[in-house]
PDB file of C-alpha atoms in Angstrom:
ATOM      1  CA  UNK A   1     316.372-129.516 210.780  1.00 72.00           C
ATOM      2  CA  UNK A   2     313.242-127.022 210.448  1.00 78.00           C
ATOM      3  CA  UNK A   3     311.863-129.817 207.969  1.00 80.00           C
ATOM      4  CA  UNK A   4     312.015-131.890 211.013  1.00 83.00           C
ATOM      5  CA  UNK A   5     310.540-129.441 213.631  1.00 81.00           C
ATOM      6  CA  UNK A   6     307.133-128.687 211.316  1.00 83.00           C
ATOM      7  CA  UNK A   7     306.643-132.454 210.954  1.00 83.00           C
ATOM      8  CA  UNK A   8     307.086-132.864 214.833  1.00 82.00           C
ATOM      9  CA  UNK A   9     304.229-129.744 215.275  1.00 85.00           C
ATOM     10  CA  UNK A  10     302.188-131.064 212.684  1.00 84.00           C
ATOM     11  CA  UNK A  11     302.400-134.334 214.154  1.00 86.00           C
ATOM     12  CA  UNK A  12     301.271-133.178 217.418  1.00 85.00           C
ATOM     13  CA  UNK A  13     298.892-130.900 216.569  1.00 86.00           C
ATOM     14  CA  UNK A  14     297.074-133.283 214.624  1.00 90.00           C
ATOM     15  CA  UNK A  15     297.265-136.031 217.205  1.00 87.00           C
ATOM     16  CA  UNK A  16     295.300-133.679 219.514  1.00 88.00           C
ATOM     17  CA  UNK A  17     292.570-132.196 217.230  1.00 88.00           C
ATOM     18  CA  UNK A  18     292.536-136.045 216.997  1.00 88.00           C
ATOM     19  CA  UNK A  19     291.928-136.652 220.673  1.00 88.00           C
ATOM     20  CA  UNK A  20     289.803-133.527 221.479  1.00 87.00           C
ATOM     21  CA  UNK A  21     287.363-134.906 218.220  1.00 87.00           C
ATOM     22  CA  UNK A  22     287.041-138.654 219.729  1.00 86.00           C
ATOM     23  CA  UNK A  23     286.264-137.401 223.459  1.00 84.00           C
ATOM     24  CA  UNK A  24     283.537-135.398 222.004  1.00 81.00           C
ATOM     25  CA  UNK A  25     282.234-138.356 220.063  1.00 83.00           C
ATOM     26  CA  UNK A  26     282.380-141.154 223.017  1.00 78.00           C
ATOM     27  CA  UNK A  27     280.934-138.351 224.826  1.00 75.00           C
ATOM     28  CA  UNK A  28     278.031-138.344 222.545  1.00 74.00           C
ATOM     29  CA  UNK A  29     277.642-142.089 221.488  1.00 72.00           C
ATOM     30  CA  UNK A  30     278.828-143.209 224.996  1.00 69.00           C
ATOM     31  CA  UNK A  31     275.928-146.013 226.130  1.00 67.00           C
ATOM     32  CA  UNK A  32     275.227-145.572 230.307  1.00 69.00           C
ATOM     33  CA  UNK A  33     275.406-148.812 231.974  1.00 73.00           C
ATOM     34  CA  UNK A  34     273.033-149.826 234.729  1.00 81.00           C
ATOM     35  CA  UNK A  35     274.737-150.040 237.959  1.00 86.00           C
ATOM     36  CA  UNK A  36     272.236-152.406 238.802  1.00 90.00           C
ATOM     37  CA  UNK A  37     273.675-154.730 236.909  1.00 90.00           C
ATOM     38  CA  UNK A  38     277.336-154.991 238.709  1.00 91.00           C
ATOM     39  CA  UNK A  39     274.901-155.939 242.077  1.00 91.00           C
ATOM     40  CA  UNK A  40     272.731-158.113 240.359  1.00 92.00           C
ATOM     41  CA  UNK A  41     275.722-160.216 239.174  1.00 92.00           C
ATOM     42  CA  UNK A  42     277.241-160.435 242.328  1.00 92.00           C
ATOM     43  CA  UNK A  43     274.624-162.720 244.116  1.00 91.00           C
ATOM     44  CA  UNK A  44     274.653-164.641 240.943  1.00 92.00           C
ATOM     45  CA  UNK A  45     276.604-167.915 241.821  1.00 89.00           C
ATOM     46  CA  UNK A  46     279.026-167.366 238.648  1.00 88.00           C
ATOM     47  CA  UNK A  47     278.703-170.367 237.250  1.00 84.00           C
ATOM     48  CA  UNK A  48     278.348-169.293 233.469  1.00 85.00           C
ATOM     49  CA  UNK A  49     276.264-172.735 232.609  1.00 83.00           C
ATOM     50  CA  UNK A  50     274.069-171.554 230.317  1.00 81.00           C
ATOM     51  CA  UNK A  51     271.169-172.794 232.080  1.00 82.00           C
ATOM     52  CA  UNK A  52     269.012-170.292 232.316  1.00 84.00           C
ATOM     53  CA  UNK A  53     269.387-169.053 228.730  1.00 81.00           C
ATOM     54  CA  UNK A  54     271.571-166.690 228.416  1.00 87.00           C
ATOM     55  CA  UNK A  55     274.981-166.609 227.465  1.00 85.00           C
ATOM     56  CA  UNK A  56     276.663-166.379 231.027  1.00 88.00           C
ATOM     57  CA  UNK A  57     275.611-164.550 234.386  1.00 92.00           C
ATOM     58  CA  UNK A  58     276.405-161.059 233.028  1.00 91.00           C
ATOM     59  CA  UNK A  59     273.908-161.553 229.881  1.00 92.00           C
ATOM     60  CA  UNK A  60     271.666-162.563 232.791  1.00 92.00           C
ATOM     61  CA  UNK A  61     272.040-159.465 234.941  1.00 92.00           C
ATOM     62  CA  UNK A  62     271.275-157.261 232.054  1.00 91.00           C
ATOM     63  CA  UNK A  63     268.019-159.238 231.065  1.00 91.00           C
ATOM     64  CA  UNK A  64     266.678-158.932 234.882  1.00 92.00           C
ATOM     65  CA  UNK A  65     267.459-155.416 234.846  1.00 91.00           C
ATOM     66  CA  UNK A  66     266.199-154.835 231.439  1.00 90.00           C
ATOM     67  CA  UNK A  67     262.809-156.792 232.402  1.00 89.00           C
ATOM     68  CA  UNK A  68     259.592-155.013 234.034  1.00 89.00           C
ATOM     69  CA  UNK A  69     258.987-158.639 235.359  1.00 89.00           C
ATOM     70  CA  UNK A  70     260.828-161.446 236.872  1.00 89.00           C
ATOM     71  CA  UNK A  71     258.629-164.062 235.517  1.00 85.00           C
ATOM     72  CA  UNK A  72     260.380-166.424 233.159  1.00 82.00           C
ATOM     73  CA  UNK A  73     263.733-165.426 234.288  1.00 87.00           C
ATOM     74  CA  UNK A  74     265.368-168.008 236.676  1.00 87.00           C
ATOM     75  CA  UNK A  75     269.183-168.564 237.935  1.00 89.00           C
ATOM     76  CA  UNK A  76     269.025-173.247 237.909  1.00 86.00           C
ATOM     77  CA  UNK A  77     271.838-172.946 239.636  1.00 85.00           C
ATOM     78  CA  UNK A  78     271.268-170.903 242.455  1.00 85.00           C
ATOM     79  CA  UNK A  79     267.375-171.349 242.186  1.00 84.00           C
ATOM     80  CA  UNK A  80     264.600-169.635 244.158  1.00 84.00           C
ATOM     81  CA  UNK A  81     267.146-168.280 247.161  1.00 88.00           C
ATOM     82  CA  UNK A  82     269.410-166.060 244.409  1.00 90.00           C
ATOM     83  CA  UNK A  83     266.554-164.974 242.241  1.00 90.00           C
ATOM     84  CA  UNK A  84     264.713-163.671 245.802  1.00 90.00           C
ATOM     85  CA  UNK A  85     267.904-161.539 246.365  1.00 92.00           C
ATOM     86  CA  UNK A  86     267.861-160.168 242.444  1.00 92.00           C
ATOM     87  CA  UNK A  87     263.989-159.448 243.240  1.00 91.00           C
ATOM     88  CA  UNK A  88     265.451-157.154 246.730  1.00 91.00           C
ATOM     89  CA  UNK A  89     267.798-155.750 244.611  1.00 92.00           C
ATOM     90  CA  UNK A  90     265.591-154.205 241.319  1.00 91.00           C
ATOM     91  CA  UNK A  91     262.813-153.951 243.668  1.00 90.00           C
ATOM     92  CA  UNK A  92     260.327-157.019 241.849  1.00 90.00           C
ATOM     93  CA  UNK A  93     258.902-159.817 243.243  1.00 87.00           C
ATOM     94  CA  UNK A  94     260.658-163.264 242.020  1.00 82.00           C
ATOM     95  CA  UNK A  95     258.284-166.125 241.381  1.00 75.00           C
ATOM     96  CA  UNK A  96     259.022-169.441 242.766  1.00 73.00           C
ATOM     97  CA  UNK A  97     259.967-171.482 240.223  1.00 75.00           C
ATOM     98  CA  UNK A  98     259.384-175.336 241.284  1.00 81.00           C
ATOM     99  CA  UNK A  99     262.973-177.160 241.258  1.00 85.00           C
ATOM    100  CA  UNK A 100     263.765-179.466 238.243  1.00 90.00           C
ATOM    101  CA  UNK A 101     266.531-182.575 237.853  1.00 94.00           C
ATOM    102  CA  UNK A 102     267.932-184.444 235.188  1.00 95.00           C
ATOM    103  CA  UNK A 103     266.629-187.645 234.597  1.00 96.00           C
ATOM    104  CA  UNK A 104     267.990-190.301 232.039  1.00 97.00           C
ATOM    105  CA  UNK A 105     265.094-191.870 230.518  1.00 97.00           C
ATOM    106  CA  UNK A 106     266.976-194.703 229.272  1.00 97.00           C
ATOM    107  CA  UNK A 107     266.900-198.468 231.523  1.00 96.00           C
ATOM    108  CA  UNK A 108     269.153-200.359 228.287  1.00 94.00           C
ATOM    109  CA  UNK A 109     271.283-202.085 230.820  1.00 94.00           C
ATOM    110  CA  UNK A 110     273.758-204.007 229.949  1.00 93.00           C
ATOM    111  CA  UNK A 111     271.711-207.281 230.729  1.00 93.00           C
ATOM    112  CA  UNK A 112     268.518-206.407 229.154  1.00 95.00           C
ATOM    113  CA  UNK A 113     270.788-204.411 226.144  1.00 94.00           C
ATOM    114  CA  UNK A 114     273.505-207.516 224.965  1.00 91.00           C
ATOM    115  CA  UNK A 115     276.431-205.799 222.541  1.00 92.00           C
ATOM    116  CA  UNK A 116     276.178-206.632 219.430  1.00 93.00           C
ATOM    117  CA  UNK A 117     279.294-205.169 218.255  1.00 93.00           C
ATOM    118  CA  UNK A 118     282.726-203.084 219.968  1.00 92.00           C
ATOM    119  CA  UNK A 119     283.423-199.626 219.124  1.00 93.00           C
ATOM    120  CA  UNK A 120     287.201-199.146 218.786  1.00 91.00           C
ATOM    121  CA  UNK A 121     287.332-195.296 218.174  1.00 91.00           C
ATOM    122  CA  UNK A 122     287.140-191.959 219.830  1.00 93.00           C
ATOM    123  CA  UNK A 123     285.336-192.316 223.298  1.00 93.00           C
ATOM    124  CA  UNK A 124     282.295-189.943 222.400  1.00 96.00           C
ATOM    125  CA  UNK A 125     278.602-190.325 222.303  1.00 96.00           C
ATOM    126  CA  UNK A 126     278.574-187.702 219.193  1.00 96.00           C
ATOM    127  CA  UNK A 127     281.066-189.262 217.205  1.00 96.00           C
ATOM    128  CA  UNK A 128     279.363-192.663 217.894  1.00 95.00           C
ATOM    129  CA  UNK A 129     276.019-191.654 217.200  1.00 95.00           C
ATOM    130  CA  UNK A 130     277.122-190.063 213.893  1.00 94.00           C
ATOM    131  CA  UNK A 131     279.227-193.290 212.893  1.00 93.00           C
ATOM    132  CA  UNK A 132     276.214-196.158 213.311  1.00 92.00           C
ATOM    133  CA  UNK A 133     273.883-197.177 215.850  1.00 93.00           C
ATOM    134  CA  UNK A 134     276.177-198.349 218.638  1.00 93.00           C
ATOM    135  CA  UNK A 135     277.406-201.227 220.028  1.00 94.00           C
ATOM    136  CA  UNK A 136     273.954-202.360 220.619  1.00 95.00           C
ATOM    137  CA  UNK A 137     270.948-202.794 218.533  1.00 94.00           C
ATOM    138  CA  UNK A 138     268.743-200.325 220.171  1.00 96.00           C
ATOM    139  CA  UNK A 139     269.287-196.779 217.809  1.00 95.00           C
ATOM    140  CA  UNK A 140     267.835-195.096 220.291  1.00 97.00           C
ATOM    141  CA  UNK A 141     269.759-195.755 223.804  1.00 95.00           C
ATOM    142  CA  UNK A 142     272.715-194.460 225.916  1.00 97.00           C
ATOM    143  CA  UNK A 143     275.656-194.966 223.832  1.00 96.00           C
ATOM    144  CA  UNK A 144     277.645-194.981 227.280  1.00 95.00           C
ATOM    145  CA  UNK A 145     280.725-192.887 226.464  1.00 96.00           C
ATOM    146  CA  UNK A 146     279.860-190.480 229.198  1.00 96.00           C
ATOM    147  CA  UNK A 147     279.371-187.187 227.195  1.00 97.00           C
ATOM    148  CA  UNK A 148     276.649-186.117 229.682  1.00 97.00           C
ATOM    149  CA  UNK A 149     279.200-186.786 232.481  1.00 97.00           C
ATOM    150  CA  UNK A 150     281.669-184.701 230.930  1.00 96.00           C
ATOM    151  CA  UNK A 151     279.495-181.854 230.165  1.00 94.00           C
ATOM    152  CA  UNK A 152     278.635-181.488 233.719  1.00 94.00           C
ATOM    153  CA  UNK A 153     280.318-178.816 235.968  1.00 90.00           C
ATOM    154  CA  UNK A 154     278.891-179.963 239.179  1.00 91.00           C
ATOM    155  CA  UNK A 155     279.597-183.246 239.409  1.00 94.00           C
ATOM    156  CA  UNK A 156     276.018-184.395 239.583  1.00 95.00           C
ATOM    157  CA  UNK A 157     276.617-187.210 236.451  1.00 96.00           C
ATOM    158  CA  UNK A 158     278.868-190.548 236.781  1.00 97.00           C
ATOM    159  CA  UNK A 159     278.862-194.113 234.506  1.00 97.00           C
ATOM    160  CA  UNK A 160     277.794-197.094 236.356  1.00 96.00           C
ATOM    161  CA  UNK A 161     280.227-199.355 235.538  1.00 94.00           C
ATOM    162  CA  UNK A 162     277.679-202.634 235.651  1.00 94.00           C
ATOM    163  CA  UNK A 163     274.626-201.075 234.156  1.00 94.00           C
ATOM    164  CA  UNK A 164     276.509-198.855 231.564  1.00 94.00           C
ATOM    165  CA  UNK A 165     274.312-195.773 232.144  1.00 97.00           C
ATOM    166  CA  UNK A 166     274.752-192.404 233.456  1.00 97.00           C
ATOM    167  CA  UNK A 167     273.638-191.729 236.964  1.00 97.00           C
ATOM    168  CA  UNK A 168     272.583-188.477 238.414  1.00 97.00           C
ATOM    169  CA  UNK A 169     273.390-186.898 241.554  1.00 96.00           C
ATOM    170  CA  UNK A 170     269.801-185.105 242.602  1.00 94.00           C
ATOM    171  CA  UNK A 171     271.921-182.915 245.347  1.00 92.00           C
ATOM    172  CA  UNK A 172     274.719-182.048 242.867  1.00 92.00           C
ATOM    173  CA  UNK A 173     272.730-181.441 240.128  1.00 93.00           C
ATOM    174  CA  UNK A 174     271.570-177.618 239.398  1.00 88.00           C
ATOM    175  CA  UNK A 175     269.224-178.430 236.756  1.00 89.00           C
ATOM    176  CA  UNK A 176     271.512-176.457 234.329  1.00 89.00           C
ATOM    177  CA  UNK A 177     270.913-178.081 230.782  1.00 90.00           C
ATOM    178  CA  UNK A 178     274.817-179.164 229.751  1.00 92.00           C
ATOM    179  CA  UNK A 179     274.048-182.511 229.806  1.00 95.00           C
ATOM    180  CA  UNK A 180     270.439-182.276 227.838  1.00 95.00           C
ATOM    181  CA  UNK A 181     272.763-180.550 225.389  1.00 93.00           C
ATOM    182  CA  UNK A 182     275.583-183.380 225.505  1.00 96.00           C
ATOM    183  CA  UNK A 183     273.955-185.853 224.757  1.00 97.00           C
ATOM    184  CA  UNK A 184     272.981-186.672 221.091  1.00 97.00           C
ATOM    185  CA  UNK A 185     270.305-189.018 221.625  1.00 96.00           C
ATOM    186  CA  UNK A 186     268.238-186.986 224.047  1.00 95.00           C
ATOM    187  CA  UNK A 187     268.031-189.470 226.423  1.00 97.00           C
ATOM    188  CA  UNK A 188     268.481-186.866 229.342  1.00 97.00           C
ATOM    189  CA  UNK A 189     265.869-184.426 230.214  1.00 95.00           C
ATOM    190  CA  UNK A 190     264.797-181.225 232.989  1.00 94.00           C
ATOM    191  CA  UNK A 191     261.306-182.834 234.776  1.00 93.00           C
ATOM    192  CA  UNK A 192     259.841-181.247 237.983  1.00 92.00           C
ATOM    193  CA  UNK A 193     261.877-182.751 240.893  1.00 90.00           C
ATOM    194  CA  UNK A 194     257.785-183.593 242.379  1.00 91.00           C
ATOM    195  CA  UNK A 195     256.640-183.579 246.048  1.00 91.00           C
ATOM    196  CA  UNK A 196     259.391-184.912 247.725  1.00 91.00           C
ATOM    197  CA  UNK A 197     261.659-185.657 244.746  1.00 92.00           C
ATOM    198  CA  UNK A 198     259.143-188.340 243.959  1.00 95.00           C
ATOM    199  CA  UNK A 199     258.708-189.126 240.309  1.00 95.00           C
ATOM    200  CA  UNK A 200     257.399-191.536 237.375  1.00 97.00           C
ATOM    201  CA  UNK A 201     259.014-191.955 234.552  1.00 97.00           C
ATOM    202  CA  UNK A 202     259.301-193.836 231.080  1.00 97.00           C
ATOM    203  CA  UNK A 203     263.094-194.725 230.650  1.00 97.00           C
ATOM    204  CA  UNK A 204     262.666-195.575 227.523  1.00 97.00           C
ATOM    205  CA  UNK A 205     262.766-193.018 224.352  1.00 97.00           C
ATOM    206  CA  UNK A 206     262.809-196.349 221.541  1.00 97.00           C
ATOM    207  CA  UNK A 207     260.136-195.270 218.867  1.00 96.00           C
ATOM    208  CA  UNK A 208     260.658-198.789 217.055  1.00 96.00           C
ATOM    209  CA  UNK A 209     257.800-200.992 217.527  1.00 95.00           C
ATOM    210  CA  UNK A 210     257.193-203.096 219.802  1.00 94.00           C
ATOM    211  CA  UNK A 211     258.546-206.765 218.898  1.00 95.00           C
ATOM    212  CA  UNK A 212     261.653-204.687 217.546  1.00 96.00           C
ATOM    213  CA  UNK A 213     262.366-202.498 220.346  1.00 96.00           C
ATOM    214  CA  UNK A 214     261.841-205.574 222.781  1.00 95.00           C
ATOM    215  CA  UNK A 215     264.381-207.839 220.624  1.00 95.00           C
ATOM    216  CA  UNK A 216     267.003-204.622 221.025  1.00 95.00           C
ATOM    217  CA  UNK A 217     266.030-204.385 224.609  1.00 96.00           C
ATOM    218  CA  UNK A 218     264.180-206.102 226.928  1.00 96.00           C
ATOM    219  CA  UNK A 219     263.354-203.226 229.184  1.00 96.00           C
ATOM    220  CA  UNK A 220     262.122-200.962 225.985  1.00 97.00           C
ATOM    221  CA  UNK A 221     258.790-199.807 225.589  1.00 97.00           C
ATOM    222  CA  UNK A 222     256.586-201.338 223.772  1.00 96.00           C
ATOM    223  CA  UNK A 223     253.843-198.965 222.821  1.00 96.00           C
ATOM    224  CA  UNK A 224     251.143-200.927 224.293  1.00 96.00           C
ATOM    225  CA  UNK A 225     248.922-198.332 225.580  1.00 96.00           C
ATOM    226  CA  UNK A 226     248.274-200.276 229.074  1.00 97.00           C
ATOM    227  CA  UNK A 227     249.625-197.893 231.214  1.00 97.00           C
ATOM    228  CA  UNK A 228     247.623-194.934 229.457  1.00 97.00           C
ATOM    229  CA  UNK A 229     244.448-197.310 229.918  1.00 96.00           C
ATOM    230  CA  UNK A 230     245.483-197.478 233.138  1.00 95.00           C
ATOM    231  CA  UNK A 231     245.883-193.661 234.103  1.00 96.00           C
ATOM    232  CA  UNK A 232     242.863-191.779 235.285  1.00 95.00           C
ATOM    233  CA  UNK A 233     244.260-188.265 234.915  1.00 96.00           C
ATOM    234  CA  UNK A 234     245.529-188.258 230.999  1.00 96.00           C
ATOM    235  CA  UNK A 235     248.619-187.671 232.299  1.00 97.00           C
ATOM    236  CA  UNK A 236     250.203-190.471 229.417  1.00 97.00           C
ATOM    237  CA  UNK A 237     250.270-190.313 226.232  1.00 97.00           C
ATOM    238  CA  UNK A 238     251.444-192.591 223.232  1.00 97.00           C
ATOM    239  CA  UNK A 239     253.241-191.462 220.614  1.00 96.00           C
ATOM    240  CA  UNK A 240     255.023-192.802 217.813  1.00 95.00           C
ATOM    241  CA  UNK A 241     254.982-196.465 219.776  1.00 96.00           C
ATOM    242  CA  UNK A 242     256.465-195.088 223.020  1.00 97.00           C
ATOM    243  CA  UNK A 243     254.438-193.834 226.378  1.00 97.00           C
ATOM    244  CA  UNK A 244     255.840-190.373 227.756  1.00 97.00           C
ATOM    245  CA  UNK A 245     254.062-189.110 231.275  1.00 97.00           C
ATOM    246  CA  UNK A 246     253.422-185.735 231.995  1.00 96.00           C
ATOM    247  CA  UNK A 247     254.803-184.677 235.321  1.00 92.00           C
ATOM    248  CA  UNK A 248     252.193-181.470 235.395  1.00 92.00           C
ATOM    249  CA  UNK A 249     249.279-183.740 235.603  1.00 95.00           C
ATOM    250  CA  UNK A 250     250.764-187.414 237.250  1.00 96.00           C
ATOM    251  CA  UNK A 251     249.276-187.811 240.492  1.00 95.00           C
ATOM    252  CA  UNK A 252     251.849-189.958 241.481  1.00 95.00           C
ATOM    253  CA  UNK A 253     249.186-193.446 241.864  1.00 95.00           C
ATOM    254  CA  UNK A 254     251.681-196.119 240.225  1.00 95.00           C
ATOM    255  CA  UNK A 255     249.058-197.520 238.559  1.00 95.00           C
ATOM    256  CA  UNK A 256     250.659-197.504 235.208  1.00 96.00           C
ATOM    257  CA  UNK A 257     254.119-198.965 237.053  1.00 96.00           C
ATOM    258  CA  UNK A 258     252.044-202.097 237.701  1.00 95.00           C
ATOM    259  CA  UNK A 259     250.174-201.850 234.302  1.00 96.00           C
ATOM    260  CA  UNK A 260     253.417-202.058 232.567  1.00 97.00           C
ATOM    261  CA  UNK A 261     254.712-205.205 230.934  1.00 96.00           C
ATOM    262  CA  UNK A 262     258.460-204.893 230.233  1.00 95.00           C
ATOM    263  CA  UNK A 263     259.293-202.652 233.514  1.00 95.00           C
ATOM    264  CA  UNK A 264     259.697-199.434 231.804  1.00 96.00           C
ATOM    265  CA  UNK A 265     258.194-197.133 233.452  1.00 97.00           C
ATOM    266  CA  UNK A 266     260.314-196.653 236.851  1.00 96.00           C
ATOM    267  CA  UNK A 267     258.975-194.734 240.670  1.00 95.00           C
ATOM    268  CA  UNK A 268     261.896-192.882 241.480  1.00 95.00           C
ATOM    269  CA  UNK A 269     262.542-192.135 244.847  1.00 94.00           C
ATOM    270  CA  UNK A 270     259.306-193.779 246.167  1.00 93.00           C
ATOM    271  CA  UNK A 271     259.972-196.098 249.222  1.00 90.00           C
ATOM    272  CA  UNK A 272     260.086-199.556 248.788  1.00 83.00           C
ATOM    273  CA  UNK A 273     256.468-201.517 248.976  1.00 73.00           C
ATOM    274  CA  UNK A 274     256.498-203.730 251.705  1.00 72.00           C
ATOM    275  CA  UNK A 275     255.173-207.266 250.170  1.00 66.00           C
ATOM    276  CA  UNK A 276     251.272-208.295 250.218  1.00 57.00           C
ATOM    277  CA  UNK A 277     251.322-210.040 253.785  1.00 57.00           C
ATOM    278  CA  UNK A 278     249.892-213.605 253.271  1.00 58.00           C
ATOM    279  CA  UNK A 279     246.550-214.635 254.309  1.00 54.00           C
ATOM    280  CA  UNK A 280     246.302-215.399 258.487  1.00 53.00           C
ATOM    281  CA  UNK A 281     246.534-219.561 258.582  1.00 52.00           C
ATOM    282  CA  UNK A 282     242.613-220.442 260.320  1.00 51.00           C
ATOM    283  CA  UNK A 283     243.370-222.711 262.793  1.00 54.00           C
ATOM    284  CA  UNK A 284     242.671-226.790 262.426  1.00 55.00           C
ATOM    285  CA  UNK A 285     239.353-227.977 263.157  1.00 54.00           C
ATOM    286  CA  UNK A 286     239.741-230.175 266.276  1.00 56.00           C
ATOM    287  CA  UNK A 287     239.434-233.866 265.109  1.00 53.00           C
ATOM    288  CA  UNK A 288     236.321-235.185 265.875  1.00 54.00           C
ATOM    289  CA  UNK A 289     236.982-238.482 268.476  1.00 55.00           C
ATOM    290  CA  UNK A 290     237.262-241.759 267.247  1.00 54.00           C
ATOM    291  CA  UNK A 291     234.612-243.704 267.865  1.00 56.00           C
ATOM    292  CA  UNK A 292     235.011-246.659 270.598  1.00 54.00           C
ATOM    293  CA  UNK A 293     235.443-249.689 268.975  1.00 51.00           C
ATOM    294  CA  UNK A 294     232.901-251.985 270.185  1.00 49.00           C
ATOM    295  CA  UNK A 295     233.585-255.108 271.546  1.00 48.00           C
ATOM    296  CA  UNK A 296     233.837-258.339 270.095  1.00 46.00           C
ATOM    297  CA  UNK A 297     230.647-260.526 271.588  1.00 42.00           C
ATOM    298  CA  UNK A 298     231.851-263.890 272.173  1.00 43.00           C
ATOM    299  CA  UNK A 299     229.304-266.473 270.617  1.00 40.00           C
TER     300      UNK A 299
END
């Protein structure tokens, strides 16, 4: 019974020299939080995308509190309204970040991109891509499966059923990154949404060359260098036999749209041009009178 007792006090007297020894050491290793950072995650929308480079909102919250700057830091999500209130709240000015979109730079529709063969197993763009080159010819296209749209949160991303490709939703979409990510091909991509969401682009990332890339598609670039002849402010560029334009220095012209032979490079969300009116008809000459016929003189 005493044998008992002394193990009980031992027990217990070791369990609290235990306890009094690790509240001294949290006390001493303890790390202070930020209370900042509980505010600043608040007005961020909670989303946990990824999009701005972190890990998740919280990872976010300790950057902007960590930073002496704002610049470089930006919420796609809840964009240049959410990282204004962060500013309020750490007591920085946010920069204004222009707004960006997703835009698939792929135009292999289903009529310009025949099948050449059916795919008969798991319905995935990364397990397609890593099989062969697709159901088409073109190694470079949408593979259609609808990764992308599955990869968005938003619900800015849907298949068109009669083209084949993925369409994006410019409200929906928060400029995140999940479907840049998605998709193996990287076919998708973050541009500048532009003066009033106007933008050129080359849907077309085939760097075959060009009598190969037109047999697998008859929308593909070619590589012909026309439109970058065309364009007055180096804005395109032709690499590895495909034309890419740089939205920092297009001035939005459509020069190289009408330059370009196979229809790849597309204006999106341009208004329609109204066709050349034809020339004004000039009006008939008046037909000059017929002359009187004389009169027979009788002999």
């Amino acid at each position: 019974m005493e044998l008992i007792v002394i193990s009980l006090i031992v027990l217990g007297v070791t369990g609290l020299v235990s306890s009094v020894l690790l509240y001294f050491i949290a006390q001493k290793f303890k790390v202070e939080e930020d209370p900042r950072i509980d505010a600043v995650q608040e007005v961020l929308p909670g989303a946990n995308c990824g999009g701005c480079g972190f890990a998740g909102c919280r990872s976010l919250a300790e950057a902007c509190c960590k930073a002496t700057s704002l610049d470089g830091l930006l919420c796609p999500v809840g964009g240049a309204p959410t990282m204004a209130k962060v500013g309020e709240i750490l007591g920085m000015a946010a920069s204004a970040a222009e707004p960006k979109v997703a835009v698939v730079r792929c135009n292999g529709t289903c009529e310009a991109r025949p099948r050449t063969s059916e795919y008969d197993g798991a319905k995935s763009c990364r397990i397609m891509h890593n099989l062969y080159v697709g159901e088409t010819a073109c190694p470079f296209g949408c593979l259609g499966c609808g990764d992308c749209v599955a990869a968005c949160q938003f619900g800015a991303l849907s298949m068109d059923p009669k083209t084949g490709l993925p369409v994006v939703d410019e409200e929906k979409c928060t400029s995140c990154g999940k479907c840049v990510a998605a998709c193996p091909r990287g076919i998708i991509e973050l541009r500048n949404k532009g003066p009033k969401g106007r933008r050129m682009v080359v849907e077309c990332v085939n760097k075959d060359k060009g009598a190969v890339a037109r047999k697998a598609c008859m929308n593909a670039c070619i590589g012909c260098g026309k439109c970058q002849k065309e364009c007055q402010f180096d804005a395109i560029t032709v690499e590895n036999n495909v034309a890419y334009i740089d939205y920092t220095k297009c001035r939005l012209c459509r020069k190289c749209e009408a330059a370009c032979p196979t229809g790849a490079i597309h204006a999106i969300n341009f208004p329609v041009r109204k066709p050349a009116a034809p020339a004004a008809e000039q009006p008939a000459a008046p037909a000059a009178p017929a002359e009187p016929k004389k009169e027979e003189v009788q002999q």
